[in-house]
Coordinates of C-alpha atoms and ligand atoms in Angstrom, one line a residue:
M1 CA 27.1 7.5 11.3
K2 CA 23.6 7.6 12.8
W3 CA 22.1 11.0 13.4
R4 CA 20.0 11.2 16.6
I5 CA 16.7 12.9 15.8
P6 CA 15.6 15.2 18.7
E7 CA 12.2 14.0 19.9
N8 CA 10.9 17.5 20.2
H9 CA 11.6 18.2 16.5
P10 CA 8.3 19.4 15.0
R11 CA 8.7 16.9 12.1
Y12 CA 10.0 14.0 14.3
E13 CA 7.8 11.3 12.9
S14 CA 8.6 12.3 9.3
L15 CA 12.4 12.4 10.1
K16 CA 12.2 9.0 11.7
R17 CA 10.7 7.6 8.6
R18 CA 13.4 9.1 6.4
E19 CA 16.0 7.8 8.8
R20 CA 14.5 4.3 8.5
L21 CA 14.5 4.5 4.7
V22 CA 18.1 5.6 4.6
E23 CA 19.1 2.9 7.0
C24 CA 17.3 0.3 4.9
F25 CA 19.0 1.7 1.8
F26 CA 22.4 1.0 3.4
R27 CA 21.2 -2.5 4.4
G28 CA 20.4 -3.2 0.8
I29 CA 16.6 -3.3 1.3
T30 CA 15.4 0.0 -0.2
D31 CA 16.6 1.0 -3.7
I32 CA 18.1 4.5 -4.1
H33 CA 15.2 5.4 -6.4
G34 CA 12.8 4.6 -3.6
L35 CA 14.2 7.5 -1.6
I36 CA 13.0 9.9 -4.4
A37 CA 9.6 8.2 -4.6
H38 CA 9.2 8.7 -0.9
G39 CA 9.8 12.4 -1.3
R40 CA 7.1 12.6 -3.9
G41 CA 4.7 10.9 -1.5
E42 CA 5.7 13.2 1.4
A43 CA 4.9 16.3 -0.8
F44 CA 1.4 15.0 -1.4
D45 CA 0.9 14.1 2.3
Y46 CA 1.8 17.7 3.1
L47 CA -0.9 18.9 0.8
I48 CA -3.4 16.4 2.2
G49 CA -2.6 17.5 5.8
E50 CA -0.9 14.3 6.9
H51 CA -4.0 12.5 8.0
T52 CA -6.5 10.0 6.6
T53 CA -9.2 11.7 4.6
E54 CA -12.8 10.4 4.6
S55 CA -12.5 9.2 1.0
A56 CA -9.3 7.3 1.9
M57 CA -11.2 5.7 4.7
K58 CA -14.0 4.7 2.4
A59 CA -11.6 3.1 -0.1
T60 CA -9.8 1.3 2.8
E61 CA -13.0 -0.2 4.0
V62 CA -13.9 -1.4 0.5
A63 CA -10.3 -2.8 0.2
A64 CA -10.7 -4.7 3.4
E65 CA -14.0 -6.3 2.2
I66 CA -12.3 -7.3 -1.1
L67 CA -9.4 -8.9 0.7
L68 CA -11.8 -10.9 2.9
T69 CA -13.7 -12.0 -0.1
A70 CA -10.7 -12.9 -2.3
R71 CA -9.9 -16.5 -3.3
K72 CA -6.2 -15.9 -3.7
P73 CA -5.1 -12.5 -2.4
V74 CA -1.5 -11.4 -2.5
I75 CA 0.2 -8.4 -0.9
S76 CA 3.0 -7.2 -3.1
V77 CA 6.0 -5.7 -1.1
N78 CA 8.8 -3.6 -2.4
G79 CA 11.8 -2.0 -0.6
N80 CA 10.0 1.1 0.6
V81 CA 7.1 -0.8 2.0
A82 CA 9.3 -3.3 3.7
A83 CA 11.2 -0.4 5.3
L84 CA 8.2 1.6 6.4
A85 CA 5.6 -0.9 7.4
P86 CA 7.0 -4.4 7.9
H87 CA 4.9 -5.0 11.0
E88 CA 1.7 -3.9 9.3
I89 CA 2.3 -6.0 6.2
V90 CA 2.8 -9.1 8.3
S91 CA -0.3 -8.4 10.5
L92 CA -2.5 -7.8 7.4
S93 CA -1.3 -11.1 5.9
N94 CA -2.0 -12.9 9.1
V95 CA -5.5 -11.5 9.6
T96 CA -6.6 -12.0 5.9
G97 CA -4.6 -15.1 4.9
A98 CA -3.2 -13.1 2.0
R99 CA 0.3 -14.3 0.9
I100 CA 3.2 -11.9 0.7
E101 CA 5.3 -11.6 -2.4
V102 CA 8.4 -9.5 -2.7
N103 CA 8.1 -7.8 -6.1
L104 CA 10.6 -5.2 -7.1
F105 CA 10.9 -2.7 -9.9
H106 CA 14.7 -2.7 -9.7
R107 CA 15.0 -6.4 -9.0
T108 CA 18.1 -8.1 -7.7
E109 CA 18.0 -11.5 -6.1
D110 CA 20.1 -10.1 -3.2
R111 CA 17.5 -7.4 -2.4
V112 CA 14.6 -9.9 -2.7
M113 CA 16.4 -12.1 -0.2
R114 CA 17.1 -9.2 2.2
I115 CA 13.5 -8.1 2.2
K116 CA 12.3 -11.6 2.7
K117 CA 14.6 -11.9 5.8
L118 CA 13.4 -8.6 7.2
L119 CA 9.7 -9.7 6.9
E120 CA 10.5 -13.0 8.5
K121 CA 12.0 -11.2 11.4
Y122 CA 8.6 -9.6 11.9
G123 CA 7.0 -13.0 11.9
A124 CA 6.2 -13.6 8.2
R125 CA 6.2 -17.2 6.9
D126 CA 6.2 -18.4 3.4
V127 CA 7.2 -15.1 1.7
L128 CA 7.1 -15.5 -2.1
G129 CA 9.3 -13.7 -4.6
E130 CA 12.6 -15.7 -4.8
N131 CA 11.2 -18.0 -7.4
A132 CA 9.8 -15.4 -9.7
D133 CA 10.0 -17.0 -13.2
I134 CA 7.0 -15.8 -15.1
H135 CA 6.3 -12.4 -16.6
I136 CA 3.3 -10.3 -16.2
P137 CA 2.1 -10.1 -19.9
G138 CA 3.3 -6.9 -21.5
L139 CA 6.0 -6.2 -19.0
K140 CA 9.4 -7.2 -20.2
H141 CA 12.6 -7.3 -18.2
T142 CA 13.0 -8.2 -14.6
R143 CA 10.4 -5.6 -13.4
G144 CA 7.6 -7.8 -14.8
M145 CA 8.8 -11.0 -13.1
V146 CA 6.4 -12.6 -10.5
E147 CA 5.7 -16.0 -9.0
R148 CA 3.1 -18.2 -10.7
D149 CA 1.6 -19.3 -7.4
G150 CA 1.7 -15.7 -6.1
I151 CA 0.9 -12.5 -8.0
Y152 CA 0.5 -14.3 -11.4
D153 CA -2.5 -16.4 -10.2
A154 CA -3.9 -14.0 -7.6
D155 CA -7.4 -12.7 -8.0
V156 CA -6.6 -9.7 -5.8
V157 CA -3.3 -7.9 -5.5
L158 CA -2.5 -5.1 -3.0
V159 CA 0.2 -2.8 -4.2
S160 CA 1.8 0.2 -2.5
L161 CA 4.0 2.8 -4.0
E162 CA 3.7 1.0 -7.3
D163 CA 4.7 2.0 -10.8
G164 CA 1.8 2.8 -13.1
D165 CA 2.8 0.4 -15.9
R166 CA 2.8 -2.5 -13.6
C167 CA -0.4 -1.6 -12.0
E168 CA -2.1 -1.2 -15.4
A169 CA -0.6 -4.6 -16.5
L170 CA -2.1 -6.3 -13.5
V171 CA -5.5 -4.8 -14.1
N172 CA -5.2 -5.9 -17.7
M173 CA -4.7 -9.5 -16.5
G174 CA -8.2 -9.2 -15.0
K175 CA -7.1 -8.8 -11.4
I176 CA -8.7 -6.6 -8.8
V177 CA -5.8 -4.2 -7.8
I178 CA -5.9 -2.3 -4.6
A179 CA -3.3 0.5 -4.6
I180 CA -2.0 2.6 -1.7
D181 CA -0.6 5.8 -3.2
L182 CA -0.4 9.3 -1.8
N183 CA -0.5 10.9 -5.3
P184 CA -4.1 10.9 -6.6
L185 CA -2.8 11.9 -10.0
S186 CA -0.3 9.0 -10.5
R187 CA -0.9 6.5 -13.2
T188 CA -1.2 3.8 -10.5
A189 CA -3.9 5.8 -8.6
Q190 CA -5.7 6.3 -11.9
S191 CA -5.6 2.7 -13.1
A192 CA -6.2 0.7 -9.9
T193 CA -9.5 -0.8 -9.1
V194 CA -9.5 0.7 -5.6
T195 CA -7.1 3.5 -4.8
I196 CA -6.4 4.5 -1.2
V197 CA -4.8 7.9 -1.3
D198 CA -3.1 7.7 2.1
D199 CA 0.3 7.0 3.7
V200 CA 1.1 3.4 3.5
E201 CA 1.5 2.9 7.3
R202 CA -1.8 4.7 8.1
A203 CA -3.7 2.9 5.3
L204 CA -2.5 -0.6 6.4
R205 CA -3.3 0.1 10.0
N206 CA -6.8 1.2 9.1
M207 CA -7.2 -1.8 6.8
I208 CA -6.2 -4.2 9.6
E209 CA -8.8 -2.6 11.9
F210 CA -11.6 -2.9 9.2
V211 CA -10.7 -6.5 8.6
R212 CA -10.9 -7.4 12.3
K213 CA -14.2 -5.5 12.7
K214 CA -15.7 -7.2 9.7
Q215 CA -14.5 -10.6 10.8
N216 CA -16.2 -10.1 14.2
E217 CA -19.4 -9.0 12.4
M218 CA -19.2 -12.1 10.2
K219 CA -18.8 -14.3 13.3
K220 CA -21.8 -12.8 14.9
N221 CA -24.0 -13.2 11.8
K222 CA -22.6 -16.6 11.0
N223 CA -26.0 -18.4 11.1
K224 CA -27.7 -15.7 9.1
M225 CA -25.1 -15.7 6.4
E226 CA -25.4 -17.9 3.4
E227 CA -22.3 -19.4 1.7
T228 CA -22.1 -16.9 -1.1
N229 CA -20.4 -17.1 -4.4
K230 CA -17.1 -15.1 -4.1
K231 CA -17.3 -13.7 -7.6
N232 CA -20.7 -12.3 -7.0
N233 CA -19.5 -10.8 -3.8
F234 CA -16.8 -8.8 -5.6
Q235 CA -19.4 -7.5 -7.9
K236 CA -21.6 -6.6 -5.0
I237 CA -18.8 -4.8 -3.2
L238 CA -17.7 -2.9 -6.3
N239 CA -21.2 -2.1 -7.6
G240 CA -21.6 0.6 -5.0
Y241 CA -18.0 1.9 -5.5
D242 CA -16.7 4.5 -7.8
N243 CA -12.9 4.9 -7.8
R244 CA -13.0 8.0 -10.0
K245 CA -15.3 9.7 -7.4
I246 CA -12.9 8.8 -4.6
L247 CA -9.9 10.3 -6.5
N248 CA -12.0 13.4 -7.3
E249 CA -12.9 13.8 -3.6
V250 CA -9.2 13.7 -2.6
L251 CA -8.4 16.4 -5.2
E252 CA -11.3 18.5 -3.9
H253 CA -10.0 18.0 -0.4
I254 CA -6.6 19.3 -1.3
V255 CA -8.0 22.3 -3.2
R256 CA -10.4 23.2 -0.3
R257 CA -7.6 22.8 2.2
L258 CA -5.2 25.0 0.3
L259 CA -7.8 27.6 -0.4
S260 CA -8.7 27.8 3.3
L261 CA -5.0 28.1 4.2
A262 CA -4.5 30.8 1.7
E263 CA -7.5 32.7 3.0
S264 CA -6.7 32.3 6.7
D265 CA -4.5 34.6 8.8
T266 CA -3.5 31.8 11.1
D267 CA -0.2 29.9 11.1
M268 CA 0.0 27.5 8.2
L269 CA 2.4 25.1 9.9
I270 CA 1.1 21.6 10.4
Ligands
ATP1 P1 3.1 6.3 -11.6 O1 4.0 5.5 -12.4 O2 2.0 5.5 -11.0 O3 2.6 7.5 -12.3 P2 5.3 7.4 -10.1 O4 6.1 7.5 -11.4 O5 5.2 8.6 -9.3 O6 3.8 6.9 -10.4 P3 7.0 6.0 -8.4 O7 8.1 6.9 -8.7 O8 7.2 4.5 -8.4 O9 5.7 6.1 -9.4 O10 6.4 6.5 -7.0 C1 5.7 5.8 -6.2 C2 4.4 6.5 -5.7 O11 4.3 6.2 -4.3 C3 4.3 8.0 -5.8 O12 3.1 8.3 -6.5 C4 4.3 8.5 -4.4 O13 3.4 9.6 -4.3 C5 3.8 7.3 -3.6 N1 4.3 7.3 -2.2 C6 5.6 7.6 -1.8 N2 5.7 7.4 -0.5 C7 4.5 7.0 0.0 C8 4.0 6.6 1.2 N3 4.7 6.6 2.3 N4 2.7 6.1 1.3 C9 1.9 6.1 0.1 N5 2.4 6.4 -1.1 C10 3.6 6.9 -1.2

């Protein structure tokens, strides 16, 4: 039975997201382990203050530039992401031309198909994942299976709420991995090329805005811009970027925030 969340509840948005995940669990889209993973993310979001930090914004801008420069970008989608941000995933794919691949840690063909159908309802076309028949090197079992024409051959992969092993294995394949993960200490956050420590919905919305802005700038500067080599562009974007520094900034933000809350007499509720 569906519980009606009172709109004036102080944690209305958060409860709505939980409700959505539970609903998607019963529809065979989200795996039960995904519900636990979401709880870990919520805990970090609480510490961060449930908003996008400056460092997350910097990482998101770099990620947008990388996606626009990529030769073969792929957005990897799991059950939680499909439940929480289907509209944003499809919009990002449309504005960047990145393909979408359903890629599951606890893979079943039925769940792949259900996620694909859900994304198609939001307008996605050509969703990959059903024909995963090749393994990411070093990752045995079904959790390492991807499509050759998708994640396997991609130069850039965007992952959200990812497992550390898989993220590391993609980096080891020489790919640029953009990770969205609220936990700055997770193995995923630590091993990705660019880590956005932010909620997946907020991060994707910001990324779409950056992409649109950059596309407009590119249009305006069309005549001035030379046809540049994409590989050099990646190097150029990443030269001025230090992922370790970004992660440290998030940790410092959390520490500063908690210290100021501990020292203040005002209400701590957010
Ligand atoms: P790792 O293997 O990378 O060390 P982990 O074992 O915590 O991480 P999972 O259990 O797969 O990996 O958890 C997924 C990650 O997703 C967690 O780090 C969690 O903080 C993060 N997460 C959960 N919900 C969200 C969300 N809504 N937005 C962004 N990140 C989230």
